[in-house]
Amino acid sequence: MANIAKKVSWSGRGEDRGERTPLLNGAEDGKYNRKDIVRSRPKEIPHNEKLLSLKFESLDYDNSENQLFLEEERRMSHMGFRCLEIRRWVICGLIGFFTGLIACMIDIAVESLAGYKYFVVKQNIDKFTELGGLSISLILWAVFNSAFVMVGAIAVAFIEPIAAGSGIPQIKCYLNGVKIPRVVRLKTLVVKVFGVICSVAGGLAVGKEGPMIHSGAVVAAGVSQGRSTSLKKDFKMFEYFRRDTEKRDFVSAGAAAGVSAAFGAPVGGVLFSLEEGASFWNQMLTWRIFFASMVSSFTLNFFLSIYHNKAGELSSPGLINFGRFDSDTVQYNLYEIPLFIIMGALGGMLGALFNLLNNWLTIFRIRYVHRPCLQVMEAMLVAAVTATVSFTLIYFSNDCQPLGPDHTEEYPLQLFCADGEYNSMATAFFNTPERSVRSLFHNPPGTYDPVTLGIFTLAYFLLAVWTYGLTVSAGVFIPSLLIGAAWGRLFGILLSVIASSQSIWADPGKYALMGAAAQLGGIVRMTLSLTVILVEATGNVTYGFPIMLVLMTAKIVGDYFVEGLYDLHIKLQSVPFLHWEAPATSHWLTAREVMSSPVTCFNRVEKVGTIVDVLSNTSTNHNGFPVVTHTTGHDEPGKICGLILRSQLIVLLKHKVFVERASSRLIQRKLQLKDFRDAYPRFPPIQSIHVSQDERECMMDLTEFMNPTPYTVPQETSLPRVFKLFRALGLRHLVVVDNENRVVGLVTRKDLARYHMGKDGLEELHLAQM
Amino acid sequence: MANIAKKVSWSGRGEDRGERTPLLNGAEDGKYNRKDIVRSRPKEIPHNEKLLSLKFESLDYDNSENQLFLEEERRMSHMGFRCLEIRRWVICGLIGFFTGLIACMIDIAVESLAGYKYFVVKQNIDKFTELGGLSISLILWAVFNSAFVMVGAIAVAFIEPIAAGSGIPQIKCYLNGVKIPRVVRLKTLVVKVFGVICSVAGGLAVGKEGPMIHSGAVVAAGVSQGRSTSLKKDFKMFEYFRRDTEKRDFVSAGAAAGVSAAFGAPVGGVLFSLEEGASFWNQMLTWRIFFASMVSSFTLNFFLSIYHNKAGELSSPGLINFGRFDSDTVQYNLYEIPLFIIMGALGGMLGALFNLLNNWLTIFRIRYVHRPCLQVMEAMLVAAVTATVSFTLIYFSNDCQPLGPDHTEEYPLQLFCADGEYNSMATAFFNTPERSVRSLFHNPPGTYDPVTLGIFTLAYFLLAVWTYGLTVSAGVFIPSLLIGAAWGRLFGILLSVIASSQSIWADPGKYALMGAAAQLGGIVRMTLSLTVILVEATGNVTYGFPIMLVLMTAKIVGDYFVEGLYDLHIKLQSVPFLHWEAPATSHWLTAREVMSSPVTCFNRVEKVGTIVDVLSNTSTNHNGFPVVTHTTGHDEPGKICGLILRSQLIVLLKHKVFVERASSRLIQRKLQLKDFRDAYPRFPPIQSIHVSQDERECMMDLTEFMNPTPYTVPQETSLPRVFKLFRALGLRHLVVVDNENRVVGLVTRKDLARYHMGKDGLEELHLAQM
């Protein structure tokens, strides 16, 4: 892969707006004096997929157990902890409720808008079919699509670029412990919801399911904090949960609630959250996540049933409804299993092809399509092309099917078909993708012509490849399912042609389901959670085993060629993502080799000036500082006695907790954990804190605020061992010490993430401040 | 709870047979000279539930990354690791296959034996109903039952006591990291399978599902090691996996495969394994577990379909078949949800009652029923009483139901009913429990009289309480489901009486299902995995949400009164079981307070005599020894430089790896990892190793064999922090050091397990060498 100029990234156009994400942990504060900010477009940095960005920070999943924290915990009674636990359950309930509500809103908005669009276009087509002049209909359709997409794309590109795409890679990173700037903000949620309504209504080859996961995560991050920093509204609730540890747990519940609402799959949601995010499995946490999922699905179900005037019937647990596979037709035979495996392999290959094409396209986009207006224009172009391709295919298709009395098509297009018939290609194209999937699963045998399906598969495949990665909020689940359902049904039809005698072949819907699973599995490479999601979404357990086989095969075959789509996108953003285990052949590396050194340390009682200078040093930009007993010089490192974070130091400086002012302690309030929580998560940057020349000479006693028992490892520890400790406990800083307990280095996420398995064994990525 | 004499424990009658479990890690080697073994019954130690046994050791889930290990890992190529990974998958496939096969065997054996029994008894009853003299039938039935149960109980009580019960508490402990002696041995498996066949065929109120989980775990432990120590057969396969780390992972796959085969619930199996056992969630491991589950369910399905002459139909994925809930009748309404919650609460209370009664009974048994012959007699008594109670209830029941054309009862008893009718009580009692559950779920409304159900519930509840904990292999799942299904159906019937107009009430089967879930949840207190198991076993997703609600409510209500059944039994055995988190109010404890000290340390180069003396000291009986640079005296501890295990020292002593013999290294083979693996898991006891007086003066260099990078924590670390590290990484020894890196203490499992939440806050358990 050649070096390419990298301009667009998840943190968006930070540079243009004067944001200095790496330093400020996503803070936006324009009040302070910034001489060193380059307002002009910065020099283009060559991008290479072998790079690792230093821009992304880790979450502090490890509690800083300093004296303040311990005092608070020790003060708390047994009852206090029980109340906390109840509050956690309440929060999870709220997360589920609001996520379900958002899902409901999206569903109703999309259905209404798309319904209106298809109604108008169908009227128009019906009118012009006899008169001639269908090109006017085409233009109408294309304009409709482009207009919707334009509005959505503008919102995303100009207001909040992080809301683009499905958000699943971002949430995956967040749950992995990477702080992606602005990913769980209220603004992102608003833009995301608005954007996804526009893009689905705009007829793009996208789904509204993926974004639900992101939405759920944002809801969780908001609700659990009991305030909105963007709205400057603090409800004074849930203050205990204002730290990364708790927040990340809630975000995993939110992601699960999102999956649950999207697919009506509460268990699938829990498994998704665990498969993609968790490292340490905690039973109580899992149950809370499960609860959030259940509430979310139930809320959606409840409100949709009211909307559909069937209050209390609870028949739509998810955004997508795959329809019911009746139990009498649901069966498979032993000799079909090899066929399913073949489909899985096919899905793996097609998925890999999808990912490869999309990967190239994304690199192209990173290089050339980085201005917001260009991005909006591309999105509009795709919308217009989608309409045109659909229209052309419908126009030239002569696959007419009789319109049965119980037809499921809401907008059957007659076009040039005889009366009482409808165009079969239009079922697939002139519909929201969810409906098309359902038709492919359930329409009786003979509904689709093989040629129609073949052409549709090809066209939709290319459209979906082009669409994913556009600057619109949209998911890839439904397009994948649709592509797979189409070729799966084709596969089923071909089989029934070959073995025409067997009645079992007569159900192409089964093969459509397997194809959908294979294609989706080939693209996103999930197994356990996806199996459960599909089982729950189809409401059928019998197909669980074949679906599992198909997904496993798809994953194995797909992994042979290229990684999963989400992983590719994560890689393209150079995120220091930690996998489950260290690379297998990394035992020859030790902590001494991977650690960063020398380490900037502080003394237990340190001069304010030194601290300010270190924090202001933009070239190093460290976030965690070992505290040592005494540093006599740079040559001899001091003995470790604690670890303090940049954010803690900032709060200390802001409150001017200096030894010299201790005498006036009586009038000065003692610093409490609350002060740290109030500043969380957007700690002010060091530049915003004014420290006078006199104050620079003061001393700060860190003893009370540092974490006195940071995890340490000896220098000889092997990389896998370091990795395991780091990953299992969700650490941000791991101090490497010699046998005298003197600090010799610091291991952070980037030190571990840069070693990965390449084609020829272990590879080391380069680090780049992007 | 008063102190009671404790005689029977999971490790069985170890003392009688001269086994010294704590010291030997379960080794049985009678060749060495043992002067200190008390052949007579040892003095009775008072048992108290506030005790913690020192008998149980931890598994070494943390790899000892010594030089040998690192050398081997570094030698291995990328391809080598890939082969290992493939081998792991193969093993999981084999685990699934053999587990499925065993399940199939159990099923066929039970069905045949029980079928034969019911056939003979029915013949007899039919004969004597008209003639009079039904007491002969009763005696015949009781004798049949007692005979079966006697055979099973003798096998368990005299051959392998650890095979008693469902085995779930034991597997739970094993997955928690506790080494339960003999729990995963071949002999245990054989006795377990034989015992469960006998006890189910003997008509006890037991199920064959629980023991499958234990069976799967044994299969896993056996297959993954590629040899059987009991059979002295080494297949020279899978030698790499001969250590606790790998074995425990495979055992979790085996447990999942067992659940999967028992209930036809592969996803439920995975979740069970994770909910009960896992601490660190690893994606690849989870997928392998899932694979094993799937294969297991498939194997069972395949062979059973052949057995039932319907090859290839794959309709019985599990041992239990709840029958199909048809999708047209499957629905629930919003206003039913409060009813479900009430049922959940009821289930929680009944479950708590069950657990309390059983707990008292178990304490009684521990005190008085500890001789094998007494145990066998009790089991026979229960079998006879079960038959008598059943017979009496059937006899006095006058609930006759017409025998429909498609009746599901295989042995409909007419008794005093009119021709063409059958005794409804007999459906519930004169049947294997699995069939009774199915009847309760699916028989049409009106099949059961409320009085019949009420009496049945009461009788079966008491029988089940009495039965669980007998010295037979049997599970509690099915009896719980049966009790719950009975009162659930009763609940449904009562509801339909109250609101007779609503047709939705007309399905008592739904309430039977909810009752079953509530009762089972109230007893075992699982939520997520049980929801999925029930969903998979019923083949129906729609009821997922109400089942989840019911289970959650049952758990919350039940936990208010008493712990779950398995946890109670674990507690009664004084197992140092680690929960998910440290007690909430334990922040005021630090490592300094919880650690054991002083610690027996070794020098890097240590005198053989010292090592032998330390290892032979039965009063301390340590298993892990920090290695320090030099110990000048007892007052000043040395700097830590490694950790070595008893098992490693034993192997070193056996191979006489002394410094003085290093000169003859050319002729002496260098010790390899293989030597350690060959000795695993039954390392010989120190007494079996002969060390001459000359050799005692030799020196041993531990550098190459010790783990040079053990995890350490400073003394000030809070208990929750220590706990988290210990639990997340599955440690066995955690060294506590001062700020000079000198060893000051050692934290092991028992140090952490003894702090637990009591009624009045944090309690500390006492330690007892039992």
XYZ file of N, CA, C and O in Angstrom, chain B residues 6-114:
436
model
N -17.900 -33.184 60.995
C -17.897 -33.265 59.544
C -17.116 -34.490 59.100
O -15.968 -34.650 59.448
N -17.739 -35.341 58.369
C -17.048 -36.552 57.963
C -16.998 -36.728 56.453
O -16.021 -37.181 55.905
N -18.070 -36.414 55.792
C -18.111 -36.655 54.364
C -17.815 -35.363 53.637
O -18.331 -34.323 54.000
N -16.996 -35.440 52.670
C -16.751 -34.244 51.886
C -16.520 -34.652 50.450
O -16.484 -35.819 50.117
N -16.385 -33.670 49.605
C -16.222 -33.949 48.185
C -15.022 -34.821 47.899
O -14.997 -35.541 46.933
N -14.023 -34.650 48.712
C -12.849 -35.452 48.407
C -13.047 -36.860 48.927
O -12.185 -37.697 48.825
N -14.197 -37.086 49.474
C -14.585 -38.456 49.784
C -13.860 -39.012 50.975
O -13.467 -38.298 51.890
N -13.717 -40.296 50.968
C -13.142 -40.962 52.117
C -11.638 -41.061 51.970
O -11.048 -42.114 52.122
N -11.047 -39.978 51.616
C -9.603 -39.970 51.368
C -8.800 -40.509 52.535
O -7.888 -41.320 52.359
N -9.173 -40.100 53.732
C -8.386 -40.491 54.884
C -8.368 -41.997 55.078
O -7.369 -42.578 55.426
N -9.532 -42.614 54.810
C -9.615 -44.052 55.057
C -8.658 -44.808 54.163
O -8.167 -45.869 54.514
N -8.450 -44.243 53.002
C -7.662 -44.993 52.045
C -6.216 -44.529 52.021
O -5.458 -44.858 51.121
N -5.863 -43.797 53.012
C -4.462 -43.397 53.103
C -4.079 -42.338 52.094
O -2.910 -42.096 51.845
N -5.073 -41.673 51.529
C -4.723 -40.614 50.595
C -4.518 -39.341 51.365
O -5.257 -39.034 52.294
N -3.538 -38.611 50.972
C -3.299 -37.356 51.675
C -3.394 -36.230 50.675
O -2.425 -35.614 50.298
N -4.621 -35.987 50.322
C -4.913 -35.064 49.241
C -4.193 -33.728 49.298
O -3.599 -33.315 48.321
N -4.246 -33.043 50.424
C -3.690 -31.700 50.403
C -2.234 -31.689 49.987
O -1.806 -30.880 49.172
N -1.520 -32.631 50.470
C -0.095 -32.632 50.188
C 0.198 -33.077 48.768
O 1.045 -32.529 48.086
N -0.514 -34.094 48.333
C -0.106 -34.772 47.108
C -0.856 -34.308 45.877
O -0.707 -34.883 44.814
N -1.664 -33.300 46.033
C -2.466 -32.859 44.903
C -3.207 -34.030 44.289
O -3.280 -34.184 43.074
N -3.708 -34.861 45.089
C -4.532 -35.954 44.598
C -3.762 -37.156 44.101
O -4.294 -37.982 43.361
N -2.525 -37.259 44.433
C -1.747 -38.398 43.945
C -2.081 -39.647 44.748
O -2.434 -39.592 45.909
N -2.001 -40.763 44.109
C -2.205 -42.023 44.808
C -0.983 -42.876 44.537
O -0.798 -43.399 43.447
N -0.172 -43.001 45.459
C 1.029 -43.782 45.221
C 1.355 -44.465 46.536
O 1.730 -43.837 47.515
N 1.199 -45.759 46.551
C 1.338 -46.453 47.812
C 2.714 -47.051 48.039
O 2.946 -47.755 49.013
N 3.623 -46.748 47.115
C 4.900 -47.461 47.179
C 5.826 -46.956 48.300
O 6.656 -47.680 48.792
N 5.666 -45.709 48.615
C 6.630 -45.136 49.539
C 6.271 -45.446 50.991
O 5.156 -45.822 51.316
N 7.237 -45.249 51.788
C 7.111 -45.551 53.196
C 6.356 -44.426 53.900
O 6.748 -43.275 53.857
N 5.268 -44.756 54.543
C 4.527 -43.701 55.222
C 4.311 -44.081 56.670
O 3.522 -44.948 56.981
N 5.088 -43.417 57.493
C 4.954 -43.747 58.904
C 3.808 -42.972 59.546
O 3.207 -43.380 60.529
N 3.559 -41.812 58.974
C 2.691 -40.883 59.678
C 1.234 -40.997 59.268
O 0.435 -40.120 59.539
N 0.909 -42.049 58.570
C -0.469 -42.118 58.107
C -1.352 -42.829 59.115
O -1.044 -43.910 59.606
N -2.423 -42.174 59.408
C -3.337 -42.722 60.408
C -4.336 -43.595 59.685
O -5.176 -43.097 58.936
N -4.233 -44.863 59.830
C -5.145 -45.761 59.129
C -6.517 -45.799 59.803
O -7.522 -46.081 59.186
N -6.484 -45.558 61.079
C -7.769 -45.552 61.768
C -8.520 -44.279 61.414
O -7.952 -43.317 60.916
N -9.794 -44.291 61.632
C -10.612 -43.105 61.379
C -10.051 -41.909 62.149
O -9.837 -41.997 63.356
N -9.796 -40.841 61.465
C -9.187 -39.715 62.176
C -10.181 -39.070 63.135
O -11.385 -39.248 63.017
N -9.641 -38.335 64.016
C -10.437 -37.627 65.016
C -11.419 -36.691 64.316
O -11.089 -36.038 63.328
N -12.607 -36.626 64.832
C -13.616 -35.807 64.172
C -13.341 -34.325 64.392
O -13.110 -33.873 65.507
N -13.354 -33.611 63.292
C -13.085 -32.178 63.384
C -14.429 -31.469 63.382
O -15.276 -31.749 62.536
N -14.661 -30.583 64.290
C -15.949 -29.900 64.291
C -16.121 -29.095 63.017
O -15.198 -28.409 62.571
N -17.289 -29.219 62.447
C -17.556 -28.471 61.225
C -18.443 -27.283 61.526
O -19.368 -27.353 62.310
N -18.113 -26.208 60.864
C -18.858 -24.991 61.084
C -18.927 -24.298 59.745
O -17.947 -24.290 58.995
N -20.034 -23.731 59.419
C -20.098 -23.148 58.081
C -19.301 -21.854 57.969
O -19.154 -21.318 56.897
N -18.774 -21.405 59.061
C -17.913 -20.230 58.998
C -16.449 -20.635 58.821
O -15.538 -19.872 59.063
N -16.254 -21.893 58.444
C -14.885 -22.364 58.248
C -14.531 -22.359 56.770
O -15.398 -22.422 55.910
N -13.268 -22.331 56.509
C -12.787 -22.434 55.156
C -11.775 -23.552 55.149
O -10.843 -23.566 55.947
N -11.971 -24.511 54.275
C -11.073 -25.655 54.287
C -9.743 -25.322 53.635
O -9.695 -24.614 52.631
N -8.689 -25.815 54.207
C -7.365 -25.623 53.599
C -7.030 -26.771 52.669
O -5.967 -26.806 52.067
N -7.947 -27.710 52.575
C -7.695 -28.925 51.808
C -7.648 -28.653 50.303
O -6.980 -29.343 49.559
N -8.389 -27.642 49.886
C -8.502 -27.420 48.452
C -7.406 -26.495 47.952
O -7.175 -25.429 48.507
N -6.746 -26.929 46.901
C -5.698 -26.107 46.309
C -6.249 -25.367 45.094
O -7.268 -25.743 44.529
N -5.530 -24.345 44.678
C -5.900 -23.630 43.463
C -5.267 -24.288 42.260
O -4.239 -24.958 42.363
N -5.884 -24.053 41.128
C -5.249 -24.432 39.876
C -4.213 -23.367 39.518
O -4.350 -22.215 39.902
N -3.199 -23.789 38.781
C -2.201 -22.812 38.328
C -2.636 -22.233 36.995
O -2.162 -22.654 35.942
N -3.550 -21.298 37.047
C -4.039 -20.758 35.779
C -3.022 -19.817 35.156
O -3.069 -19.528 33.975
N -2.108 -19.356 35.965
C -1.056 -18.475 35.465
C 0.115 -19.330 34.998
O 0.636 -20.143 35.745
N 0.502 -19.160 33.745
C 1.645 -19.925 33.244
C 2.908 -19.565 34.010
O 3.152 -18.405 34.291
N 3.696 -20.572 34.341
C 4.990 -20.286 34.927
C 5.963 -20.037 33.781
O 6.431 -20.954 33.127
N 6.205 -18.758 33.522
C 7.024 -18.430 32.350
C 8.499 -18.531 32.685
O 9.219 -17.529 32.660
N 8.959 -19.703 32.987
C 10.388 -19.856 33.278
C 11.204 -19.998 31.993
O 10.650 -19.988 30.884
N 12.496 -20.131 32.172
C 13.362 -20.151 30.983
C 13.025 -21.285 30.028
O 13.045 -21.115 28.822
N 12.702 -22.454 30.584
C 12.358 -23.586 29.733
C 11.160 -23.248 28.861
O 11.148 -23.479 27.655
N 10.145 -22.666 29.517
C 8.918 -22.325 28.811
C 9.194 -21.301 27.718
O 8.784 -21.454 26.569
N 9.933 -20.261 28.093
C 10.203 -19.199 27.122
C 11.019 -19.729 25.956
O 10.795 -19.371 24.807
N 11.977 -20.597 26.285
C 12.784 -21.171 25.195
C 11.900 -21.940 24.223
O 12.024 -21.797 23.011
N 10.999 -22.720 24.788
C 10.135 -23.505 23.910
C 9.253 -22.595 23.061
O 9.117 -22.783 21.856
N 8.679 -21.584 23.709
C 7.795 -20.675 22.987
C 8.569 -19.926 21.897
O 8.055 -19.675 20.819
N 9.801 -19.570 22.216
C 10.582 -18.793 21.247
C 11.032 -19.650 20.078
O 11.234 -19.155 18.983
N 11.217 -20.926 20.359
C 11.613 -21.835 19.276
C 10.471 -22.045 18.300
O 10.680 -22.331 17.137
N 9.246 -21.904 18.823
C 8.106 -22.263 17.999
C 7.864 -21.215 16.936
O 7.916 -20.018 17.189
N 7.591 -21.671 15.726
C 7.367 -20.742 14.624
C 5.907 -20.318 14.611
O 5.076 -20.830 15.346
N 5.636 -19.384 13.729
C 4.267 -18.932 13.531
C 3.389 -20.107 13.154
O 2.256 -20.258 13.620
N 3.931 -20.974 12.303
C 3.198 -22.165 11.857
C 2.901 -23.082 13.036
O 1.817 -23.666 13.132
N 3.873 -23.176 13.917
C 3.699 -24.035 15.091
C 2.508 -23.592 15.916
O 1.693 -24.419 16.343
N 2.377 -22.287 16.103
C 1.248 -21.775 16.882
C -0.065 -22.034 16.171
O -1.084 -22.308 16.794
N -0.006 -21.935 14.836
C -1.231 -22.198 14.086
C -1.649 -23.659 14.249
O -2.822 -23.962 14.408
N -0.654 -24.555 14.238
C -0.963 -25.979 14.431
C -1.584 -26.199 15.804
O -2.542 -26.964 15.953
N -1.021 -25.534 16.801
C -1.571 -25.647 18.159
C -3.032 -25.239 18.166
O -3.879 -25.894 18.769
N -3.291 -24.139 17.480
C -4.649 -23.608 17.452
C -5.578 -24.614 16.775
O -6.683 -24.870 17.269
N -5.095 -25.202 15.708
C -5.920 -26.215 15.028
C -6.157 -27.396 15.947
O -7.262 -27.923 16.044
N -5.106 -27.786 16.670
C -5.267 -28.900 17.592
C -6.309 -28.578 18.659
O -7.092 -29.431 19.045
N -6.308 -27.334 19.106
C -7.318 -26.950 20.098
C -8.721 -27.124 19.539
O -9.622 -27.595 20.213
N -8.891 -26.745 18.288
C -10.209 -26.904 17.673
C -10.565 -28.373 17.555
O -11.708 -28.769 17.800
N -9.572 -29.179 17.163
C -9.836 -30.616 17.038
C -10.269 -31.179 18.382
O -11.238 -31.938 18.484
N -9.547 -30.792 19.434
C -9.896 -31.297 20.763
C -11.318 -30.888 21.122
O -12.100 -31.702 21.623
N -11.660 -29.641 20.833
C -13.020 -29.204 21.165
C -14.046 -30.005 20.379
O -15.106 -30.361 20.907
N -13.719 -30.300 19.135
C -14.617 -31.151 18.354
C -14.773 -32.518 19.006
O -15.887 -33.038 19.147
N -13.657 -33.095 19.430
C -13.704 -34.416 20.070
C -14.495 -34.357 21.370
O -15.284 -35.262 21.670
N -14.261 -33.300 22.131
C -15.003 -33.150 23.396
C -16.498 -33.159 23.113
O -17.269 -33.881 23.751
N -16.881 -32.366 22.124
C -18.296 -32.310 21.772
C -18.804 -33.671 21.343
O -19.867 -34.124 21.776
N -18.003 -34.339 20.510
C -18.432 -35.634 19.986
C -18.646 -36.645 21.103
O -19.702 -37.271 21.211
N -17.641 -36.783 21.966
C -17.749 -37.807 23.013
C -18.831 -37.444 24.033
O -19.537 -38.318 24.528
N -18.959 -36.159 24.321
C -20.013 -35.756 25.257
C -21.382 -36.108 24.677
O -22.247 -36.645 25.386
N -21.551 -35.792 23.407
C -22.815 -36.135 22.758
C -23.075 -37.624 22.799
O -24.200 -38.089 23.037
N -22.014 -38.386 22.563
C -22.135 -39.841 22.554
C -22.565 -40.360 23.922
O -23.434 -41.237 24.037
N -21.953 -39.818 24.954
C -22.305 -40.248 26.310
C -23.755 -39.898 26.618
O -24.503 -40.707 27.174
N -24.153 -38.698 26.209
C -25.540 -38.290 26.438
C -26.487 -39.256 25.741
O -27.503 -39.681 26.303
N -26.116 -39.611 24.533
C -26.939 -40.526 23.750
C -27.056 -41.864 24.476
O -28.150 -42.439 24.591
N -25.925 -42.349 24.954
C -25.902 -43.631 25.657
C -26.798 -43.578 26.888
O -27.608 -44.489 27.122
N -26.647 -42.502 27.670
C -27.470 -42.364 28.874
C -28.941 -42.370 28.503
O -29.760 -43.071 29.104
N -29.259 -41.616 27.476
C -30.659 -41.495 27.090
C -31.237 -42.851 26.716
O -32.297 -43.251 27.199
N -30.505 -43.587 25.876
C -31.022 -44.875 25.412
C -31.146 -45.839 26.586
O -32.163 -46.535 26.732
N -30.131 -45.863 27.431
C -30.165 -46.788 28.564
C -31.328 -46.472 29.489
O -32.079 -47.374 29.902
N -31.494 -45.176 29.801
C -32.580 -44.812 30.712
C -33.928 -45.147 30.099
O -34.794 -45.742 30.746
N -34.093 -44.785 28.838
C -35.375 -45.034 28.195
C -35.697 -46.530 28.186
O -36.821 -46.946 28.452
N -34.692 -47.350 27.893
C -34.931 -48.793 27.824
C -35.274 -49.347 29.191
O -36.276 -50.060 29.360
N -34.439 -49.012 30.182
C -34.665 -49.558 31.526
C -35.997 -49.077 32.092
O -36.793 -49.875 32.597
N -36.225 -47.751 32.006
C -37.464 -47.207 32.560
C -38.650 -47.773 31.797
O -39.692 -48.118 32.377
